[in-house]
Coordinates of C-alpha atoms in Angstrom, one line a residue:
M1 CA -44.4 135.9 115.3
S2 CA -40.8 134.5 115.2
P3 CA -38.0 136.8 114.0
R4 CA -37.3 134.5 111.1
I5 CA -40.9 134.8 109.7
F6 CA -40.9 138.5 110.3
L7 CA -37.7 139.0 108.4
F8 CA -39.0 136.8 105.5
L9 CA -42.2 138.8 105.2
F10 CA -40.4 142.1 105.5
S11 CA -37.9 141.2 102.8
L12 CA -40.8 140.0 100.5
L13 CA -42.6 143.3 101.0
L14 CA -39.5 145.3 100.4
S15 CA -38.7 143.4 97.2
S16 CA -42.3 144.1 96.0
I17 CA -42.0 147.8 96.8
I18 CA -38.6 148.0 95.0
S19 CA -40.0 146.1 92.0
F20 CA -43.1 148.4 91.7
S21 CA -40.9 151.5 92.2
N22 CA -38.6 150.4 89.3
A23 CA -41.6 149.8 87.1
T24 CA -43.0 153.2 87.9
A25 CA -39.7 155.1 87.7
N26 CA -38.6 153.4 84.5
P27 CA -41.6 153.0 82.3
P28 CA -41.0 151.1 79.0
Q29 CA -40.0 153.0 75.9
W30 CA -42.8 153.0 73.3
Y31 CA -41.9 153.1 69.7
A32 CA -44.2 154.0 66.7
C33 CA -44.8 150.7 64.8
P34 CA -47.1 149.4 62.0
L35 CA -50.8 148.9 62.8
S36 CA -50.5 145.4 61.5
T37 CA -47.6 143.0 61.3
Y38 CA -48.7 141.9 57.8
P39 CA -50.4 144.0 55.0
L40 CA -54.1 144.6 55.6
S41 CA -56.8 143.9 53.0
F42 CA -58.8 147.0 54.0
N43 CA -58.2 150.6 54.9
A44 CA -57.6 151.6 58.5
P45 CA -58.6 155.0 59.9
Q46 CA -56.0 157.6 59.0
N47 CA -55.5 158.9 62.5
L48 CA -55.1 155.5 64.1
R49 CA -51.6 155.0 65.5
A50 CA -49.8 152.0 66.9
Y51 CA -47.0 151.9 69.5
C52 CA -45.0 148.9 70.6
A53 CA -43.0 148.2 73.7
K54 CA -41.1 145.4 75.4
I55 CA -42.2 145.0 79.0
S56 CA -40.5 142.8 81.6
V57 CA -42.5 140.5 83.9
P58 CA -41.2 137.9 86.3
Y59 CA -41.1 134.3 85.3
A60 CA -43.3 133.6 88.3
E61 CA -44.2 135.3 91.6
N62 CA -41.3 135.5 94.0
Q63 CA -38.8 134.9 91.1
D64 CA -36.0 137.3 90.7
S65 CA -35.4 136.5 87.0
S66 CA -37.8 137.9 84.4
L67 CA -38.8 137.6 80.8
Y68 CA -40.1 140.2 78.4
L69 CA -43.5 140.5 76.6
F70 CA -44.1 142.3 73.3
V71 CA -47.0 144.7 73.7
K72 CA -48.8 146.7 71.0
R73 CA -51.2 149.6 71.6
L74 CA -53.7 151.3 69.2
V75 CA -54.9 154.8 69.9
F76 CA -56.3 157.7 67.9
E77 CA -54.2 160.8 67.6
N78 CA -54.4 164.1 65.7
S79 CA -52.7 163.9 62.3
D80 CA -50.2 166.6 63.4
S81 CA -49.2 164.8 66.6
S82 CA -45.5 164.3 67.0
I83 CA -45.3 162.8 70.5
S84 CA -43.3 159.6 70.8
T85 CA -45.3 158.2 73.7
P86 CA -49.1 158.1 73.4
Q87 CA -51.0 160.3 75.9
P88 CA -54.7 159.6 75.8
P89 CA -57.3 161.1 78.1
A90 CA -57.4 159.9 81.7
T91 CA -60.8 158.2 81.3
G92 CA -62.2 155.8 78.8
K93 CA -62.3 152.1 77.9
S94 CA -59.4 149.8 77.1
V95 CA -59.6 146.4 75.5
F96 CA -56.9 143.8 75.8
F97 CA -57.1 141.4 72.8
L98 CA -55.5 138.0 73.4
A99 CA -54.8 135.9 70.3
G100 CA -54.5 132.2 69.9
R101 CA -57.0 129.6 68.7
I102 CA -54.4 127.1 69.8
P103 CA -51.4 127.6 72.1
G104 CA -48.3 129.2 70.7
L105 CA -49.9 131.6 68.2
A106 CA -48.7 135.2 68.0
S107 CA -50.9 138.3 68.4
N108 CA -50.7 139.3 64.7
Q109 CA -53.7 137.1 64.1
V110 CA -56.0 139.4 66.1
E111 CA -54.6 142.7 64.8
P112 CA -57.1 143.1 61.9
S113 CA -60.0 142.6 64.4
M114 CA -58.4 145.2 66.7
I115 CA -58.3 147.7 63.9
R116 CA -61.9 147.0 62.9
Y117 CA -62.9 147.5 66.5
M118 CA -61.1 150.8 66.8
A119 CA -62.7 151.9 63.5
K120 CA -66.1 151.7 65.2
H121 CA -64.8 154.3 67.6
A122 CA -63.0 156.5 65.2
H123 CA -64.6 159.7 66.7
S124 CA -63.9 158.7 70.3
A125 CA -60.8 159.9 72.1
N126 CA -61.6 157.6 75.0
T127 CA -61.0 154.2 73.4
D128 CA -57.8 152.3 72.9
A129 CA -56.8 148.6 72.3
F130 CA -53.9 146.5 73.4
T131 CA -52.6 143.2 72.4
F132 CA -49.5 141.2 73.5
D133 CA -47.8 138.0 72.5
L134 CA -48.3 135.5 75.2
R135 CA -45.2 134.3 76.9
G136 CA -43.5 131.7 74.7
S137 CA -44.8 133.0 71.4
G138 CA -44.3 135.7 68.8
R139 CA -42.1 138.6 69.7
S140 CA -42.3 138.0 73.4
E141 CA -39.6 135.6 74.9
R142 CA -40.3 132.8 72.4
A143 CA -40.2 129.1 73.1
G144 CA -38.2 128.0 70.2
C145 CA -34.9 126.4 69.2
L146 CA -32.6 129.3 69.0
L147 CA -29.4 127.4 69.7
S148 CA -30.2 124.1 68.0
Q149 CA -31.6 126.1 65.0
A150 CA -34.2 123.5 64.4
E151 CA -36.7 125.9 62.8
M152 CA -34.3 127.3 60.3
P153 CA -34.9 126.5 56.6
G154 CA -31.5 124.7 56.4
S155 CA -32.3 122.3 59.3
D156 CA -33.4 118.7 58.7
G157 CA -37.1 119.5 58.9
G158 CA -36.9 123.0 57.4
V159 CA -39.1 125.3 59.5
Q160 CA -40.9 122.3 60.9
I161 CA -39.4 120.6 64.0
T162 CA -38.6 116.9 63.5
D163 CA -38.9 114.3 66.3
Q164 CA -35.1 114.2 66.7
E165 CA -34.8 118.0 66.7
R166 CA -37.5 118.3 69.3
V167 CA -35.3 116.4 71.8
H168 CA -32.6 119.1 71.4
C169 CA -35.1 121.9 71.6
L170 CA -36.5 120.5 74.9
A171 CA -33.1 120.3 76.4
E172 CA -32.4 123.9 75.4
W173 CA -35.7 125.1 76.9
E174 CA -35.6 122.9 80.0
P175 CA -34.2 125.5 82.5
T176 CA -37.2 127.7 82.2
R177 CA -39.9 125.5 80.6
R178 CA -41.8 125.0 83.9
F179 CA -42.7 128.7 83.9
F180 CA -44.4 128.7 80.5
T181 CA -47.8 127.6 81.8
L182 CA -51.4 128.6 81.4
D183 CA -51.4 130.0 84.9
E184 CA -48.5 132.3 84.3
S185 CA -49.9 133.5 81.0
A186 CA -53.1 134.5 82.9
R187 CA -51.1 136.3 85.6
D188 CA -49.2 138.2 82.9
I189 CA -52.4 140.0 82.0
F190 CA -52.6 141.6 85.4
R191 CA -48.9 142.1 85.6
L192 CA -49.0 144.1 82.4
I193 CA -52.0 146.2 83.4
A194 CA -50.6 146.9 86.8
Q195 CA -47.4 148.3 85.2
L196 CA -49.3 150.2 82.5
R197 CA -51.7 151.9 84.9
S198 CA -48.9 153.4 86.9
P199 CA -48.9 157.3 87.0
A200 CA -46.1 157.5 84.6
Q201 CA -48.0 155.6 81.9
F202 CA -50.7 157.1 79.7
E203 CA -51.8 159.8 82.3
N204 CA -53.5 157.1 84.4
R205 CA -55.7 156.1 81.6
L206 CA -55.8 152.4 82.7
A207 CA -56.2 153.4 86.3
T208 CA -59.4 155.4 85.9
G209 CA -61.1 153.9 82.9
L210 CA -62.7 150.5 82.4
I211 CA -60.8 147.5 81.2
Y212 CA -62.1 144.6 79.1
L213 CA -60.4 141.3 78.1
Y214 CA -61.0 139.4 74.9
G215 CA -60.0 135.9 74.1
Y216 CA -60.9 133.2 71.5
G217 CA -60.1 129.5 71.4
F218 CA -57.2 128.7 73.6
S219 CA -56.8 132.3 74.7
S220 CA -60.4 132.2 76.1
L221 CA -58.9 129.6 78.5
V222 CA -56.3 132.2 79.5
V223 CA -59.0 134.8 80.1
Q224 CA -61.1 132.4 82.1
R225 CA -58.1 131.4 84.2
A226 CA -57.5 135.1 84.9
L227 CA -61.1 135.3 86.2
Q228 CA -60.4 132.4 88.5
M229 CA -57.4 134.2 89.9
Y230 CA -58.9 137.7 90.1
D231 CA -60.2 137.4 93.6
T232 CA -58.5 134.3 94.9
E233 CA -55.0 135.7 94.3
G234 CA -55.7 139.3 95.1
W235 CA -55.3 140.7 91.6
R236 CA -58.4 142.9 92.1
D237 CA -56.4 145.0 94.6
K238 CA -53.9 145.8 91.8
V239 CA -56.4 146.0 88.9
D240 CA -59.7 147.1 90.4
N241 CA -61.3 148.4 87.2
L242 CA -61.8 145.2 85.2
S243 CA -65.3 145.5 83.8
G244 CA -66.0 142.7 81.4
I245 CA -64.7 139.8 79.3
I246 CA -65.5 138.7 75.8
L247 CA -65.2 134.9 75.1
D248 CA -65.1 134.2 71.4
S249 CA -65.5 130.5 70.3
P250 CA -64.6 129.6 73.9
F251 CA -63.3 126.3 75.5
P252 CA -65.0 125.2 78.7
T253 CA -62.6 124.9 81.6
A254 CA -64.2 121.9 83.4
D255 CA -66.4 118.8 83.2
D256 CA -69.6 119.9 84.9
S257 CA -72.7 117.7 84.3
R258 CA -75.0 120.4 85.9
F259 CA -74.6 122.5 82.8
Q260 CA -73.8 119.8 80.2
M261 CA -70.3 121.2 80.3
E262 CA -67.4 119.2 78.8
R263 CA -63.8 120.4 79.2
F264 CA -62.2 120.9 75.8
T265 CA -59.9 118.0 74.9
L266 CA -58.2 117.1 71.6
A267 CA -60.0 113.7 71.9
E268 CA -63.3 115.4 71.1
V269 CA -62.1 117.3 68.0
D270 CA -63.0 114.7 65.4
L271 CA -66.4 114.2 66.9
H272 CA -67.0 118.0 66.6
F273 CA -65.8 117.9 63.0
N274 CA -68.2 115.1 62.2
E275 CA -71.2 116.9 63.8
M276 CA -70.5 120.1 61.9
G277 CA -70.0 118.2 58.7
F278 CA -73.5 116.8 58.9
Q279 CA -74.9 120.2 59.7
L280 CA -73.3 121.5 56.5
L281 CA -74.9 118.7 54.5
D282 CA -78.2 119.4 56.1
L283 CA -77.9 123.0 54.8
C284 CA -77.4 121.6 51.3
H285 CA -80.4 119.3 51.9
R286 CA -82.5 122.4 52.5
D287 CA -81.1 124.3 49.6
D288 CA -83.1 123.4 46.4
E289 CA -80.2 124.0 44.0
C290 CA -77.7 122.0 46.0
S291 CA -80.1 119.2 46.9
N292 CA -81.1 118.7 43.2
H293 CA -77.8 117.0 42.7
F294 CA -78.7 114.4 45.2
M295 CA -82.0 113.0 44.1
D296 CA -83.0 109.3 44.4
E297 CA -83.3 108.0 40.9
K298 CA -86.2 105.7 41.7
S299 CA -88.3 107.9 44.0
D300 CA -87.1 111.3 42.8
I301 CA -86.9 112.6 46.3
K302 CA -84.0 114.2 48.1
I303 CA -81.5 111.7 49.7
D304 CA -81.0 112.1 53.4
P305 CA -77.5 113.6 54.1
E306 CA -76.5 110.8 56.5
V307 CA -77.7 108.1 54.1
L308 CA -75.9 109.9 51.3
I309 CA -72.4 110.0 52.8
N310 CA -72.6 106.6 54.5
T311 CA -73.6 105.0 51.2
L312 CA -70.8 106.8 49.4
F313 CA -68.3 105.6 51.9
E314 CA -69.6 102.0 51.5
D315 CA -69.6 102.3 47.7
L316 CA -66.1 103.7 47.6
Y317 CA -64.4 101.2 49.9
S318 CA -66.6 98.1 50.2
K319 CA -67.9 97.9 46.6
N320 CA -64.8 99.3 44.9
W321 CA -66.7 102.2 43.3
C322 CA -64.6 104.7 41.3
P323 CA -61.3 102.9 41.7
A324 CA -59.5 105.5 39.6
V325 CA -59.9 107.9 42.6
T326 CA -59.9 105.6 45.6
T327 CA -56.5 104.0 44.6
H328 CA -55.0 107.4 45.4
F329 CA -56.0 107.6 49.0
C330 CA -57.4 105.5 51.8
D331 CA -60.7 105.9 53.6
S332 CA -59.0 107.6 56.6
C333 CA -57.5 110.1 54.1
F334 CA -61.0 110.7 52.7
R335 CA -62.1 111.7 56.2
E336 CA -59.2 114.0 56.5
I337 CA -59.9 115.7 53.1
L338 CA -63.5 116.4 54.1
G339 CA -62.3 117.7 57.5
W340 CA -59.7 119.9 55.8
M341 CA -62.3 121.4 53.5
L342 CA -64.7 121.9 56.4
R343 CA -62.2 124.1 58.3
D344 CA -62.3 126.9 55.7
R345 CA -65.3 129.2 55.1
V346 CA -64.9 128.9 51.3
R347 CA -63.7 125.4 50.9
R348 CA -66.5 124.0 53.0
Q349 CA -69.0 125.2 50.5
M350 CA -67.4 122.9 47.9
I351 CA -67.9 119.7 49.9
P352 CA -71.3 118.8 48.3
A353 CA -69.9 119.3 44.8
F354 CA -66.9 117.1 45.7
L355 CA -69.2 114.3 47.0
H356 CA -71.3 114.7 43.9
R357 CA -68.3 114.1 41.7
L358 CA -67.3 111.0 43.6
R359 CA -70.8 109.7 43.6
R360 CA -71.2 110.1 39.9
C361 CA -67.7 109.2 38.8
N362 CA -68.3 109.7 35.1
E363 CA -65.0 110.6 33.6
A364 CA -65.9 110.2 29.9
A365 CA -68.8 112.7 30.0
N366 CA -68.0 115.0 32.9
G367 CA -64.4 114.6 33.9
D368 CA -65.3 113.6 37.4
V369 CA -62.2 111.6 38.1
T370 CA -59.6 114.2 37.0
T371 CA -61.6 116.9 38.8
A372 CA -61.8 114.9 42.1
L373 CA -58.1 114.0 41.8
R374 CA -57.4 117.7 41.5
V375 CA -59.0 118.3 44.9
I376 CA -57.0 115.5 46.4
E377 CA -53.8 116.9 44.9
Q378 CA -54.5 120.3 46.6
W379 CA -55.1 118.6 49.9
R380 CA -51.9 116.6 49.6
N381 CA -49.8 119.6 48.6
I382 CA -51.0 121.9 51.4
V383 CA -51.6 119.5 54.3
R384 CA -49.4 116.5 53.8
Q385 CA -46.4 118.2 52.2
G386 CA -46.9 121.6 53.8
D387 CA -47.1 125.0 52.2
P388 CA -44.1 125.2 49.8
T389 CA -43.9 129.0 50.3
S390 CA -43.3 128.6 54.1
V391 CA -39.6 128.9 54.1
V392 CA -39.4 131.7 56.7
P393 CA -39.6 130.9 60.4
S394 CA -43.0 131.7 61.9
L395 CA -43.8 134.1 64.8
D396 CA -45.9 131.2 66.2
S397 CA -44.1 128.7 68.4
T398 CA -44.5 125.0 67.8
M399 CA -42.8 124.2 71.1
M400 CA -45.4 126.4 73.0
M401 CA -48.2 124.8 71.0
W402 CA -47.1 121.3 72.2
Q403 CA -46.6 122.6 75.8
G404 CA -50.1 124.0 75.9
M405 CA -51.8 121.0 74.2
Y406 CA -50.1 118.3 76.1
N407 CA -50.6 119.9 79.5
E408 CA -54.1 121.5 79.1
M409 CA -55.9 119.7 76.4
M410 CA -55.5 116.0 77.1
H411 CA -58.3 113.7 78.2
V412 CA -58.3 112.7 81.9
P413 CA -57.7 109.9 82.3
P414 CA -55.7 109.5 79.1
L415 CA -57.3 107.5 76.3
N416 CA -55.4 104.6 74.8
G417 CA -54.5 104.3 71.1
S418 CA -57.3 101.9 70.2
E419 CA -60.0 104.2 71.8
I420 CA -58.7 107.2 69.9
E421 CA -58.6 105.3 66.6
K422 CA -62.1 104.0 67.3
R423 CA -63.4 107.5 67.7
F424 CA -61.7 108.6 64.5
L425 CA -63.1 105.7 62.4
S426 CA -66.6 106.4 63.7
T427 CA -66.6 109.8 61.8
R428 CA -67.1 110.8 58.2
F429 CA -65.5 114.3 58.7
A430 CA -62.3 114.4 60.8
D431 CA -59.2 116.4 61.5
K432 CA -56.8 113.6 62.4
G433 CA -54.3 116.2 63.8
G434 CA -55.8 115.8 67.2
V435 CA -55.4 112.0 67.0
D436 CA -51.7 112.3 66.0
T437 CA -51.1 114.8 68.8
I438 CA -52.7 112.6 71.4
L439 CA -50.6 109.6 70.4
D440 CA -47.5 111.7 70.6
A441 CA -48.3 113.2 74.0
A442 CA -46.6 110.5 76.0
T443 CA -43.2 111.7 75.0
W444 CA -43.7 115.3 76.4
P445 CA -42.6 116.2 79.9
L446 CA -45.5 117.7 81.8
Y447 CA -45.5 120.6 84.3
E448 CA -47.1 120.6 87.7
Q449 CA -50.9 120.6 87.3
S450 CA -52.6 123.8 88.4
P451 CA -55.1 123.9 91.3
Y452 CA -57.5 125.6 88.8
F453 CA -57.4 122.7 86.3
N454 CA -60.8 121.2 85.6
Q455 CA -62.5 123.8 87.8
T456 CA -65.7 125.7 86.8
V457 CA -65.1 129.4 86.6
T458 CA -66.5 131.5 89.4
L459 CA -67.7 134.9 88.1
P460 CA -66.2 137.8 90.1
E461 CA -68.6 140.5 91.3
G462 CA -69.3 143.2 88.8
I463 CA -67.7 141.5 85.7
H464 CA -69.9 141.4 82.6
V465 CA -69.5 138.6 80.2
L466 CA -70.2 138.2 76.4
V467 CA -70.0 134.7 74.9
M468 CA -70.0 134.4 71.1
S469 CA -70.2 131.1 69.1
G470 CA -70.4 130.2 65.5
E471 CA -73.0 127.6 64.7
L472 CA -70.6 125.9 62.2
D473 CA -67.6 126.0 64.5
V474 CA -65.8 122.6 64.1
I475 CA -63.3 123.3 67.0
S476 CA -65.5 125.0 69.7
P477 CA -69.2 124.2 68.8
P478 CA -72.1 126.2 70.3
P479 CA -72.8 123.8 73.1
Y480 CA -69.4 124.8 74.6
G481 CA -70.5 128.5 74.7
K482 CA -73.9 127.6 75.9
S483 CA -72.6 125.6 78.9
I484 CA -70.3 128.5 79.9
Y485 CA -73.3 130.8 79.7
D486 CA -75.5 128.5 81.7
S487 CA -72.9 128.1 84.4
L488 CA -72.3 131.8 84.8
T489 CA -76.0 132.6 84.7
A490 CA -76.7 130.1 87.4
Q491 CA -74.2 131.9 89.6
L492 CA -75.8 135.3 89.0
N493 CA -79.2 133.9 90.0
S494 CA -77.8 132.5 93.3
Q495 CA -75.9 135.6 94.5
D496 CA -76.1 139.3 94.7
N497 CA -74.1 140.2 91.6
D498 CA -75.1 143.1 89.3
A499 CA -73.1 141.7 86.4
Q500 CA -74.8 140.7 83.1
V501 CA -74.0 137.6 81.0
Y502 CA -74.9 137.3 77.3
F503 CA -74.7 134.5 74.8
V504 CA -74.9 135.2 71.0
T505 CA -74.8 132.6 68.3
F506 CA -74.0 133.3 64.6
P507 CA -75.6 131.0 61.9
T508 CA -73.2 129.6 59.2
V509 CA -70.2 131.1 61.0
A510 CA -67.1 129.1 62.0
N511 CA -64.4 129.6 64.6
F512 CA -63.2 133.1 65.5
V513 CA -66.5 135.0 65.3
L514 CA -64.8 138.4 65.4
E515 CA -63.1 137.8 62.1
N516 CA -65.6 135.5 60.3
A517 CA -69.1 136.9 61.1
I518 CA -69.6 139.0 58.0
K519 CA -72.9 140.7 57.3
R520 CA -74.5 139.9 53.9
N521 CA -75.8 143.4 53.0
D522 CA -72.8 145.6 53.6
G523 CA -69.9 143.3 54.4
D524 CA -69.6 144.7 57.9
F525 CA -68.3 142.5 60.8
C526 CA -71.2 141.6 63.0
G527 CA -69.0 140.2 65.8
V528 CA -67.2 143.5 66.1
I529 CA -70.5 145.4 66.1
I530 CA -71.9 143.3 69.0
M531 CA -68.6 143.4 70.9
S532 CA -68.6 147.3 70.6
Q533 CA -72.2 147.4 71.8
F534 CA -71.4 145.2 74.8
I535 CA -68.4 147.4 75.8
G536 CA -70.5 150.6 75.2
D537 CA -73.5 149.5 77.3
P538 CA -74.3 145.8 77.9
N539 CA -77.9 146.7 78.5
D540 CA -78.2 147.9 74.9
L541 CA -77.0 144.8 73.2
D542 CA -78.6 144.3 69.8
R543 CA -78.4 140.8 68.5
G544 CA -80.1 141.6 65.2
C545 CA -77.1 141.4 62.9
A546 CA -76.2 137.9 64.3
H547 CA -79.4 136.4 62.7
D548 CA -80.9 138.8 60.1
F549 CA -78.1 139.5 57.7
F550 CA -76.2 136.3 57.1
T551 CA -76.3 134.5 53.8
P552 CA -76.4 130.7 53.6
P553 CA -73.4 129.0 52.1
D554 CA -73.0 129.4 48.4
F555 CA -72.6 125.8 47.3
N556 CA -71.4 127.0 43.9
G557 CA -68.2 128.1 45.6
D558 CA -66.0 131.0 44.8
L559 CA -64.6 131.6 41.3
S560 CA -61.0 132.1 42.4
M561 CA -61.0 129.2 44.8
N562 CA -63.0 127.0 42.3
Q563 CA -60.1 127.2 39.8
L564 CA -57.5 126.4 42.5
M565 CA -59.5 123.5 44.0
F566 CA -61.3 122.0 41.0
G567 CA -59.5 123.5 38.1
A568 CA -62.9 124.7 36.7
D569 CA -65.2 127.6 37.2
N570 CA -68.2 125.3 37.6
I571 CA -67.4 122.9 40.4
W572 CA -70.5 120.8 39.7
E573 CA -70.1 120.2 36.0
G574 CA -66.9 121.8 34.8
I575 CA -64.0 119.7 33.5
Y576 CA -60.5 120.1 34.7
E577 CA -58.0 119.7 31.9
A578 CA -54.6 119.0 33.3
A579 CA -51.7 120.6 31.4
D580 CA -49.9 118.1 29.1
A581 CA -46.9 116.6 30.8
W582 CA -43.5 117.1 29.3
P583 CA -42.4 113.9 27.5
H584 CA -39.7 112.0 29.1
I585 CA -36.6 112.0 26.8
N586 CA -33.4 110.1 27.4
L587 CA -30.5 112.5 27.7
W588 CA -28.2 110.6 25.3
T589 CA -30.9 110.3 22.7
F590 CA -31.4 114.0 22.9
V591 CA -27.7 114.7 22.5
G592 CA -27.4 112.2 19.6
V593 CA -30.3 113.8 17.7
E594 CA -29.0 117.3 18.2
L595 CA -25.5 116.2 17.1
A596 CA -26.9 114.5 13.9
T597 CA -28.8 117.7 13.1
V598 CA -25.7 119.8 13.4
V599 CA -23.7 117.5 11.1
F600 CA -26.5 117.3 8.5
F601 CA -26.9 121.1 8.2
T602 CA -23.0 121.5 8.1
M603 CA -22.9 119.1 5.2
I604 CA -25.7 121.0 3.4
L605 CA -23.9 124.3 4.0
G606 CA -20.6 122.9 2.8
A607 CA -22.2 121.6 -0.4
I608 CA -23.8 125.0 -1.1
L609 CA -20.6 126.8 -0.5
Y610 CA -18.7 124.4 -2.8
W611 CA -21.1 125.0 -5.7
V612 CA -21.0 128.8 -5.2
I613 CA -17.2 128.8 -5.4
L614 CA -17.2 126.5 -8.5
L615 CA -19.8 128.6 -10.3
K616 CA -17.6 131.8 -9.7
L617 CA -14.6 130.0 -11.1
K618 CA -16.4 129.0 -14.2
V619 CA -17.8 132.5 -14.7
R620 CA -14.3 134.0 -14.4
K621 CA -12.9 131.5 -16.9
Q622 CA -15.7 132.1 -19.3
N623 CA -15.2 135.8 -19.1
K624 CA -11.5 135.4 -19.9
L625 CA -12.3 133.3 -23.0
L626 CA -14.8 135.8 -24.3
A627 CA -12.3 138.6 -23.8
N628 CA -9.8 136.7 -26.0
G629 CA -12.4 135.8 -28.6
E630 CA -12.6 132.2 -27.5
F631 CA -15.2 130.0 -25.9
D632 CA -15.4 126.8 -24.1
E633 CA -17.1 124.1 -26.2
I634 CA -18.3 122.2 -23.2
D635 CA -19.9 125.3 -21.7
F636 CA -21.4 126.1 -25.1
M637 CA -23.1 122.7 -25.3
F638 CA -25.0 122.9 -22.1
S639 CA -25.8 126.6 -22.1
K640 CA -27.9 128.1 -24.9
S641 CA -27.9 131.5 -23.3
R642 CA -24.1 131.4 -23.2
S643 CA -23.9 130.8 -27.0
Q644 CA -26.2 133.7 -27.6
L645 CA -24.0 135.8 -25.5
V646 CA -20.9 134.8 -27.6
E647 CA -22.8 135.6 -30.8
D648 CA -23.6 139.0 -29.6
V649 CA -20.0 139.7 -28.7
L650 CA -18.7 138.7 -32.1

């Protein structure tokens, strides 16, 4: 070995030792903090505590400079505990929750699920949960526009970044942007654990217990990338107690025809929306109350969902049916409205009623036009114009969202604009956001592609896996989860690996199973139950709640949402009565009328005052005459009562 190579390796080893020693000798300061960033809609266990810290990690391996990550930890403590740094037992199980359906989202979105998970272990001192904002988002070093101030309410686009502002934001971020990658986010998981499991942290809790990783949507890609690195980059040597991963609504990492696996790309999103939309209509078709609104008038049989919506599209835009509605939006907007309603668990239940209103279009008897226009108005206000209450900059990072989407979620090779538009127009339910993002991708500078990109995940030995998918997930449909499960199962069958892989689907549930899989009988969260069982003992997994306790969609909607969306309690037959608009009045007309009114009443008041004064003068004169034994002949002639008075006096 040459002296130069020896010196390089020695210096690298020395810097690693110094870095590790500093992390051990100077553990991060933990501060008591709220369980949730935003108010909870449920009660958390009273003895559950949260602690937050800022922990430094390198921008990349062999980089001297570093960035900081925001970390939150939940742990149970006695009510009289006064310690400033949590000190759990040395054994147990720890779960790291990674948030982010799309890139750039902060960890606050997963906090309620963390708390519900911990509530399942309220009597266990051996359980804790961590989350952290991925680099570039939230309270970690955020990819934003700090100097250009493009996300401030006073900027040109308000809290939204305009195309012109994005140019300045990119220039501001450019010196470090190449380090904000999927690979580095995955390595951050192990960097954090390696620091937190040092002897000075938590009495070696993370060193001796079992560790689990949870990710959903985009963050499931981060967890899967971490698996790809676990053995190939030697992270097992630093974190040797990783026991399992939970993939919620996951994105596949590669195209692999052996398992019908397709890598997630934005080009597929509209096709997924369309498929899930027809599945929803099929549920309506099987529901007697819902399907009774869609009977063929001639044969008196239920109309097939595909025939129903295709016929409606043709009637609206080829036969000029219901022009009072269609003149307010184009056919592509109709697709977007249906896709927007499909995204939300409550709004999606209203889609059949919306279609029924458009299909009938009877304004005189049923108010269908004004009610349908009310729905369109809500879509336009929220989606096209944005939430008017969003005047505060978000913890989420738009720049990091673009960075992740343009680098990790594009079709390879790229699709041209006509192909993308063709896919969109082939749908009846669509998102359109994916289309707009794809068309905009060409202007974004890309980072160097990872060697793990478009590679099937290899399951490390001894790592258990739980895959959960909602059957009405418009972003990550069940075939995605099934292909990941099939790939990992095939690996287990071909090698000596004692790990277990499970795949659980949830009927009528959308994206983010942990938050949206709610049991019908008691309102409990089935995804949290199954995840807790998996972490407790994978061999005792009970899938019962995933299939036995879910209620089908209520196509009558929700009373509070019905009023917001349709302006009526009954979304099928209720009539929305819009408030009377204020009349338009010319300013000068208004001023003239008001001025004339003042002059008129002034004249009336003046006349009244004049007659009062005149009457007083006459009374005074008459009294004087009477006192002198005289009277006024004129007054006498027109006042009989006055003559009588004179007579009495004489």
